[in-house]
Amino acid sequence: MRDSVIKSNHGVTKITTTDLGKARRWYLDACGTALAMDLVGERWTLLIARELLLGPRRFGEIRGALEGLSANILTQRLEGMEKAGILRRRTLPSPTNAQVYELTKWGRALEEPIFALSRWAAGSPAHDVTLPLSNGAFMLSLRTMMDGEADPDFTPDLGFRIGGEPFRAQIVNGMLEIERRDPEGAQVIFAGEPTNLAATFYGRDPLIESMREGRVTVTGDIVLGQRFVDLFALPVFSND
């Protein structure tokens, strides 16, 4: 029997043709796009990777962020992603001693294709910003969709409490750098639920109107907050 050999930065994994044949979703195509779909094309896999882009997460945190994902499927996807070298498991030091999942260096390189897909899909007429959105997904949408060239000298210290979860962000070299940490002391702090905040950042109403309607709570410099919100807009669908 002829063997197929897949080489990567993580070593060489030998996979027999029979093994690939049993994996009915494998394309058996030498194109890198086909291999990418083999590795991350299963339902939920890219969304799990998305949830890990801002750092390690526990099993329950990943499942809680992805509505409709069962524990059994999550276990399968995590095992497959670990085997492929996309993520790894580790145990946090005492006193936490909790097991978390985190992207490998190679896995973190998924950020660029995930963001590119997000920007592309945002221009679809089927894009519905009222659908559920995880806390991390909303923050990553800001990193994805921000127009860093629109206000190049703007470098605010930003805080967020999204669904009760804390984040801190700053614009560095035209990119929004995000961390999961206490926003206290930031120049402006946005607080609210992800879907309401998406309506605030990607809608047409001024920030003060979103505050009046209860979609967002803002503390700190509201003028600076509006300046930040002005960096966001959804692309207009074009089929020319």
mmCIF file of C-alpha atoms in Angstrom:
data_model
loop_
_atom_site.group_PDB
_atom_site.id
_atom_site.type_symbol
_atom_site.label_atom_id
_atom_site.label_comp_id
_atom_site.label_asym_id
_atom_site.label_seq_id
_atom_site.Cartn_x
_atom_site.Cartn_y
_atom_site.Cartn_z
ATOM 1 C CA MET A 1 0.000 0.000 0.000
ATOM 2 C CA ARG A 2 1.326 3.454 -0.939
ATOM 3 C CA ASP A 3 1.719 5.928 1.910
ATOM 4 C CA SER A 4 0.861 9.621 1.775
ATOM 5 C CA VAL A 5 3.181 11.810 3.834
ATOM 6 C CA ILE A 6 2.145 15.226 5.102
ATOM 7 C CA LYS A 7 5.050 17.456 6.174
ATOM 8 C CA SER A 8 4.649 20.460 8.428
ATOM 9 C CA ASN A 9 6.657 22.657 10.762
ATOM 10 C CA HIS A 10 5.721 20.248 13.519
ATOM 11 C CA GLY A 11 7.457 17.236 11.984
ATOM 12 C CA VAL A 12 6.331 14.563 9.576
ATOM 13 C CA THR A 13 3.096 12.656 10.012
ATOM 14 C CA LYS A 14 2.693 9.477 7.977
ATOM 15 C CA ILE A 15 -0.872 8.812 6.886
ATOM 16 C CA THR A 16 -1.727 5.828 4.744
ATOM 17 C CA THR A 17 -3.961 6.114 1.716
ATOM 18 C CA THR A 18 -6.380 3.815 3.505
ATOM 19 C CA ASP A 19 -6.505 6.192 6.471
ATOM 20 C CA LEU A 20 -7.305 9.103 4.176
ATOM 21 C CA GLY A 21 -9.922 7.052 2.404
ATOM 22 C CA LYS A 22 -11.651 6.348 5.713
ATOM 23 C CA ALA A 23 -11.733 10.086 6.430
ATOM 24 C CA ARG A 24 -14.516 10.701 3.932
ATOM 25 C CA ARG A 25 -14.281 14.471 4.235
ATOM 26 C CA TRP A 26 -10.650 14.572 3.102
ATOM 27 C CA TYR A 27 -10.341 15.855 -0.426
ATOM 28 C CA LEU A 28 -7.177 13.953 -1.424
ATOM 29 C CA ASP A 29 -6.114 17.080 -3.320
ATOM 30 C CA ALA A 30 -2.578 18.532 -3.273
ATOM 31 C CA CYS A 31 -3.841 22.145 -3.258
ATOM 32 C CA GLY A 32 -3.191 24.022 -0.012
ATOM 33 C CA THR A 33 -6.791 25.234 -0.014
ATOM 34 C CA ALA A 34 -7.985 21.636 -0.012
ATOM 35 C CA LEU A 35 -5.654 20.733 2.857
ATOM 36 C CA ALA A 36 -6.839 23.784 4.805
ATOM 37 C CA MET A 37 -10.423 22.585 4.425
ATOM 38 C CA ASP A 38 -9.333 19.112 5.490
ATOM 39 C CA LEU A 39 -7.843 20.593 8.663
ATOM 40 C CA VAL A 40 -10.377 23.273 9.645
ATOM 41 C CA GLY A 41 -13.386 22.699 7.402
ATOM 42 C CA GLU A 42 -15.358 20.611 9.904
ATOM 43 C CA ARG A 43 -18.352 22.384 11.448
ATOM 44 C CA TRP A 44 -17.324 24.442 14.524
ATOM 45 C CA THR A 45 -13.555 24.079 14.030
ATOM 46 C CA LEU A 46 -12.849 27.634 12.834
ATOM 47 C CA LEU A 47 -15.163 29.084 15.475
ATOM 48 C CA ILE A 48 -13.301 27.177 18.189
ATOM 49 C CA ALA A 49 -10.056 28.612 16.820
ATOM 50 C CA ARG A 50 -11.659 32.070 16.826
ATOM 51 C CA GLU A 51 -12.529 31.748 20.517
ATOM 52 C CA LEU A 52 -8.874 30.959 21.300
ATOM 53 C CA LEU A 53 -7.379 33.907 19.405
ATOM 54 C CA LEU A 54 -7.516 36.081 22.536
ATOM 55 C CA GLY A 55 -5.859 33.474 24.736
ATOM 56 C CA PRO A 56 -6.400 30.129 26.472
ATOM 57 C CA ARG A 57 -9.933 29.008 27.338
ATOM 58 C CA ARG A 58 -11.388 26.221 29.443
ATOM 59 C CA PHE A 59 -13.648 23.600 27.897
ATOM 60 C CA GLY A 60 -16.744 25.144 29.501
ATOM 61 C CA GLU A 61 -15.783 28.637 28.369
ATOM 62 C CA ILE A 62 -15.452 27.508 24.766
ATOM 63 C CA ARG A 63 -18.753 25.641 24.850
ATOM 64 C CA GLY A 64 -20.521 28.548 26.559
ATOM 65 C CA ALA A 65 -19.363 30.934 23.845
ATOM 66 C CA LEU A 66 -20.685 28.796 20.976
ATOM 67 C CA GLU A 67 -24.422 28.370 21.171
ATOM 68 C CA GLY A 68 -25.568 24.977 19.859
ATOM 69 C CA LEU A 69 -22.212 23.229 20.257
ATOM 70 C CA SER A 70 -22.608 19.973 22.204
ATOM 71 C CA ALA A 71 -19.994 18.703 24.657
ATOM 72 C CA ASN A 72 -19.484 15.578 22.552
ATOM 73 C CA ILE A 73 -18.800 17.482 19.326
ATOM 74 C CA LEU A 74 -16.543 19.952 21.135
ATOM 75 C CA THR A 75 -14.504 17.062 22.543
ATOM 76 C CA GLN A 76 -14.140 15.587 19.056
ATOM 77 C CA ARG A 77 -13.109 18.877 17.505
ATOM 78 C CA LEU A 78 -10.584 19.669 20.239
ATOM 79 C CA GLU A 79 -9.022 16.228 19.879
ATOM 80 C CA GLY A 80 -8.795 16.622 16.105
ATOM 81 C CA MET A 81 -7.317 20.106 16.347
ATOM 82 C CA GLU A 82 -4.765 18.939 18.901
ATOM 83 C CA LYS A 83 -3.775 16.003 16.704
ATOM 84 C CA ALA A 84 -3.373 18.352 13.738
ATOM 85 C CA GLY A 85 -1.094 20.665 15.755
ATOM 86 C CA ILE A 86 -3.534 23.584 15.775
ATOM 87 C CA LEU A 87 -3.967 23.714 19.550
ATOM 88 C CA ARG A 88 -2.591 22.131 22.700
ATOM 89 C CA ARG A 89 -3.793 21.409 26.211
ATOM 90 C CA ARG A 90 -2.035 22.615 29.323
ATOM 91 C CA THR A 91 -2.762 22.886 33.021
ATOM 92 C CA LEU A 92 -2.699 26.273 34.724
ATOM 93 C CA PRO A 93 -0.432 26.558 37.768
ATOM 94 C CA SER A 94 -1.696 26.369 41.348
ATOM 95 C CA PRO A 95 -4.011 27.331 42.858
ATOM 96 C CA THR A 96 -6.119 27.190 39.667
ATOM 97 C CA ASN A 97 -4.946 23.792 38.378
ATOM 98 C CA ALA A 98 -7.484 24.031 35.552
ATOM 99 C CA GLN A 99 -6.999 22.515 32.104
ATOM 100 C CA VAL A 100 -7.135 25.000 29.256
ATOM 101 C CA TYR A 101 -6.819 24.878 25.483
ATOM 102 C CA GLU A 102 -4.614 27.296 23.591
ATOM 103 C CA LEU A 103 -3.546 27.770 19.991
ATOM 104 C CA THR A 104 -0.054 26.758 18.987
ATOM 105 C CA LYS A 105 2.135 29.247 17.123
ATOM 106 C CA TRP A 106 0.960 27.641 13.874
ATOM 107 C CA GLY A 107 -2.644 27.698 15.083
ATOM 108 C CA ARG A 108 -2.435 31.418 15.869
ATOM 109 C CA ALA A 109 -1.593 32.010 12.207
ATOM 110 C CA LEU A 110 -5.272 31.245 11.549
ATOM 111 C CA GLU A 111 -6.028 34.829 12.652
ATOM 112 C CA GLU A 112 -5.331 36.263 9.200
ATOM 113 C CA PRO A 113 -7.554 33.828 7.224
ATOM 114 C CA ILE A 114 -10.312 34.029 9.852
ATOM 115 C CA PHE A 115 -10.307 37.821 9.679
ATOM 116 C CA ALA A 116 -10.198 37.768 5.877
ATOM 117 C CA LEU A 117 -13.223 35.458 5.778
ATOM 118 C CA SER A 118 -15.029 37.684 8.288
ATOM 119 C CA ARG A 119 -14.466 40.824 6.223
ATOM 120 C CA TRP A 120 -15.567 39.027 3.063
ATOM 121 C CA ALA A 121 -18.744 37.612 4.642
ATOM 122 C CA ALA A 122 -19.627 40.952 6.263
ATOM 123 C CA GLY A 123 -20.361 42.256 2.775
ATOM 124 C CA SER A 124 -22.996 39.597 2.118
ATOM 125 C CA PRO A 125 -26.683 40.609 2.055
ATOM 126 C CA ALA A 126 -27.244 37.512 4.236
ATOM 127 C CA HIS A 127 -25.112 38.982 7.027
ATOM 128 C CA ASP A 128 -27.384 39.369 10.062
ATOM 129 C CA VAL A 129 -25.836 41.392 12.888
ATOM 130 C CA THR A 130 -28.804 40.587 15.178
ATOM 131 C CA LEU A 131 -27.775 36.917 15.527
ATOM 132 C CA PRO A 132 -26.040 35.775 18.754
ATOM 133 C CA LEU A 133 -22.404 36.765 19.147
ATOM 134 C CA SER A 134 -19.914 35.673 21.786
ATOM 135 C CA ASN A 135 -18.041 38.242 23.868
ATOM 136 C CA GLY A 136 -14.730 37.352 22.258
ATOM 137 C CA ALA A 137 -16.237 37.308 18.779
ATOM 138 C CA PHE A 138 -17.487 40.871 19.207
ATOM 139 C CA MET A 139 -14.065 42.067 20.339
ATOM 140 C CA LEU A 140 -12.415 40.289 17.429
ATOM 141 C CA SER A 141 -14.924 41.900 15.066
ATOM 142 C CA LEU A 142 -13.582 45.273 16.211
ATOM 143 C CA ARG A 143 -10.042 44.158 15.427
ATOM 144 C CA THR A 144 -11.207 42.821 12.059
ATOM 145 C CA MET A 145 -13.367 45.709 10.885
ATOM 146 C CA MET A 146 -11.610 48.794 12.264
ATOM 147 C CA ASP A 147 -10.372 51.222 9.618
ATOM 148 C CA GLY A 148 -6.983 52.014 11.087
ATOM 149 C CA GLU A 149 -6.128 54.448 8.284
ATOM 150 C CA ALA A 150 -9.148 56.671 8.868
ATOM 151 C CA ASP A 151 -7.629 58.313 11.967
ATOM 152 C CA PRO A 152 -3.925 57.377 11.971
ATOM 153 C CA ASP A 153 -2.933 59.554 14.948
ATOM 154 C CA PHE A 154 -5.637 58.103 17.196
ATOM 155 C CA THR A 155 -4.131 55.912 19.957
ATOM 156 C CA PRO A 156 -6.696 55.744 22.793
ATOM 157 C CA ASP A 157 -6.623 53.512 25.864
ATOM 158 C CA LEU A 158 -9.913 51.613 25.617
ATOM 159 C CA GLY A 159 -11.835 49.434 28.035
ATOM 160 C CA PHE A 160 -14.726 47.045 27.499
ATOM 161 C CA ARG A 161 -17.074 44.975 29.624
ATOM 162 C CA ILE A 162 -18.756 42.679 27.124
ATOM 163 C CA GLY A 163 -21.431 40.469 28.639
ATOM 164 C CA GLY A 164 -19.694 41.104 31.939
ATOM 165 C CA GLU A 165 -16.301 39.954 30.618
ATOM 166 C CA PRO A 166 -13.413 42.457 30.888
ATOM 167 C CA PHE A 167 -11.207 43.531 27.983
ATOM 168 C CA ARG A 168 -8.581 46.220 27.437
ATOM 169 C CA ALA A 169 -7.540 47.493 24.023
ATOM 170 C CA GLN A 170 -5.271 50.025 22.378
ATOM 171 C CA ILE A 171 -4.640 51.050 18.788
ATOM 172 C CA VAL A 172 -1.027 50.304 17.868
ATOM 173 C CA ASN A 173 0.271 50.959 14.344
ATOM 174 C CA GLY A 174 -3.270 51.047 12.989
ATOM 175 C CA MET A 175 -4.254 47.721 14.603
ATOM 176 C CA LEU A 176 -6.459 47.129 17.627
ATOM 177 C CA GLU A 177 -4.502 45.150 20.226
ATOM 178 C CA ILE A 178 -6.833 43.351 22.672
ATOM 179 C CA GLU A 179 -6.257 41.653 26.017
ATOM 180 C CA ARG A 180 -8.581 39.952 28.480
ATOM 181 C CA ARG A 181 -7.977 42.138 31.529
ATOM 182 C CA ASP A 182 -9.552 44.755 33.799
ATOM 183 C CA PRO A 183 -10.567 47.900 31.874
ATOM 184 C CA GLU A 184 -10.459 50.101 34.978
ATOM 185 C CA GLY A 185 -8.535 53.312 34.295
ATOM 186 C CA ALA A 186 -9.062 53.345 30.530
ATOM 187 C CA GLN A 187 -9.918 56.681 28.905
ATOM 188 C CA VAL A 188 -13.306 55.347 27.806
ATOM 189 C CA ILE A 189 -15.092 52.119 28.771
ATOM 190 C CA PHE A 190 -17.889 50.541 26.727
ATOM 191 C CA ALA A 191 -20.220 48.069 28.442
ATOM 192 C CA GLY A 192 -23.112 45.991 27.154
ATOM 193 C CA GLU A 193 -24.178 42.761 25.507
ATOM 194 C CA PRO A 194 -22.443 41.753 22.256
ATOM 195 C CA THR A 195 -25.479 42.045 19.983
ATOM 196 C CA ASN A 196 -26.391 45.505 21.302
ATOM 197 C CA LEU A 197 -22.801 46.653 20.971
ATOM 198 C CA ALA A 198 -22.659 45.368 17.398
ATOM 199 C CA ALA A 199 -25.694 47.552 16.644
ATOM 200 C CA THR A 200 -23.860 50.479 18.238
ATOM 201 C CA PHE A 201 -20.610 50.078 16.333
ATOM 202 C CA TYR A 202 -22.025 49.000 12.977
ATOM 203 C CA GLY A 203 -25.254 50.979 12.959
ATOM 204 C CA ARG A 204 -25.832 54.542 11.854
ATOM 205 C CA ASP A 205 -26.921 56.142 15.126
ATOM 206 C CA PRO A 206 -24.481 58.373 16.991
ATOM 207 C CA LEU A 207 -23.060 56.936 20.200
ATOM 208 C CA ILE A 208 -25.154 59.221 22.401
ATOM 209 C CA GLU A 209 -28.323 57.793 20.797
ATOM 210 C CA SER A 210 -27.202 54.222 21.489
ATOM 211 C CA MET A 211 -26.571 55.246 25.091
ATOM 212 C CA ARG A 212 -30.011 56.852 25.328
ATOM 213 C CA GLU A 213 -31.666 53.689 23.996
ATOM 214 C CA GLY A 214 -29.752 51.479 26.428
ATOM 215 C CA ARG A 215 -27.697 49.554 23.880
ATOM 216 C CA VAL A 216 -24.427 50.609 25.466
ATOM 217 C CA THR A 217 -23.139 52.170 28.664
ATOM 218 C CA VAL A 218 -20.149 54.467 28.285
ATOM 219 C CA THR A 219 -17.983 55.839 31.069
ATOM 220 C CA GLY A 220 -15.147 58.264 30.552
ATOM 221 C CA ASP A 221 -14.563 60.445 27.507
ATOM 222 C CA ILE A 222 -17.687 60.135 25.319
ATOM 223 C CA VAL A 223 -16.203 62.331 22.573
ATOM 224 C CA LEU A 224 -13.241 59.976 22.368
ATOM 225 C CA GLY A 225 -15.697 57.068 22.369
ATOM 226 C CA GLN A 226 -17.545 58.502 19.365
ATOM 227 C CA ARG A 227 -14.240 59.002 17.580
ATOM 228 C CA PHE A 228 -13.524 55.306 18.074
ATOM 229 C CA VAL A 229 -16.990 54.197 16.928
ATOM 230 C CA ASP A 230 -16.530 56.300 13.777
ATOM 231 C CA LEU A 231 -13.764 53.898 12.693
ATOM 232 C CA PHE A 232 -16.317 51.154 12.000
ATOM 233 C CA ALA A 233 -18.740 50.434 9.186
ATOM 234 C CA LEU A 234 -20.007 47.336 7.412
ATOM 235 C CA PRO A 235 -19.032 46.920 3.767
ATOM 236 C CA VAL A 236 -21.734 47.492 1.179
ATOM 237 C CA PHE A 237 -22.644 44.450 -0.900
ATOM 238 C CA SER A 238 -21.609 44.758 -4.541
ATOM 239 C CA ASN A 239 -22.117 42.176 -7.269
ATOM 240 C CA ASP A 240 -20.742 44.215 -10.178
#
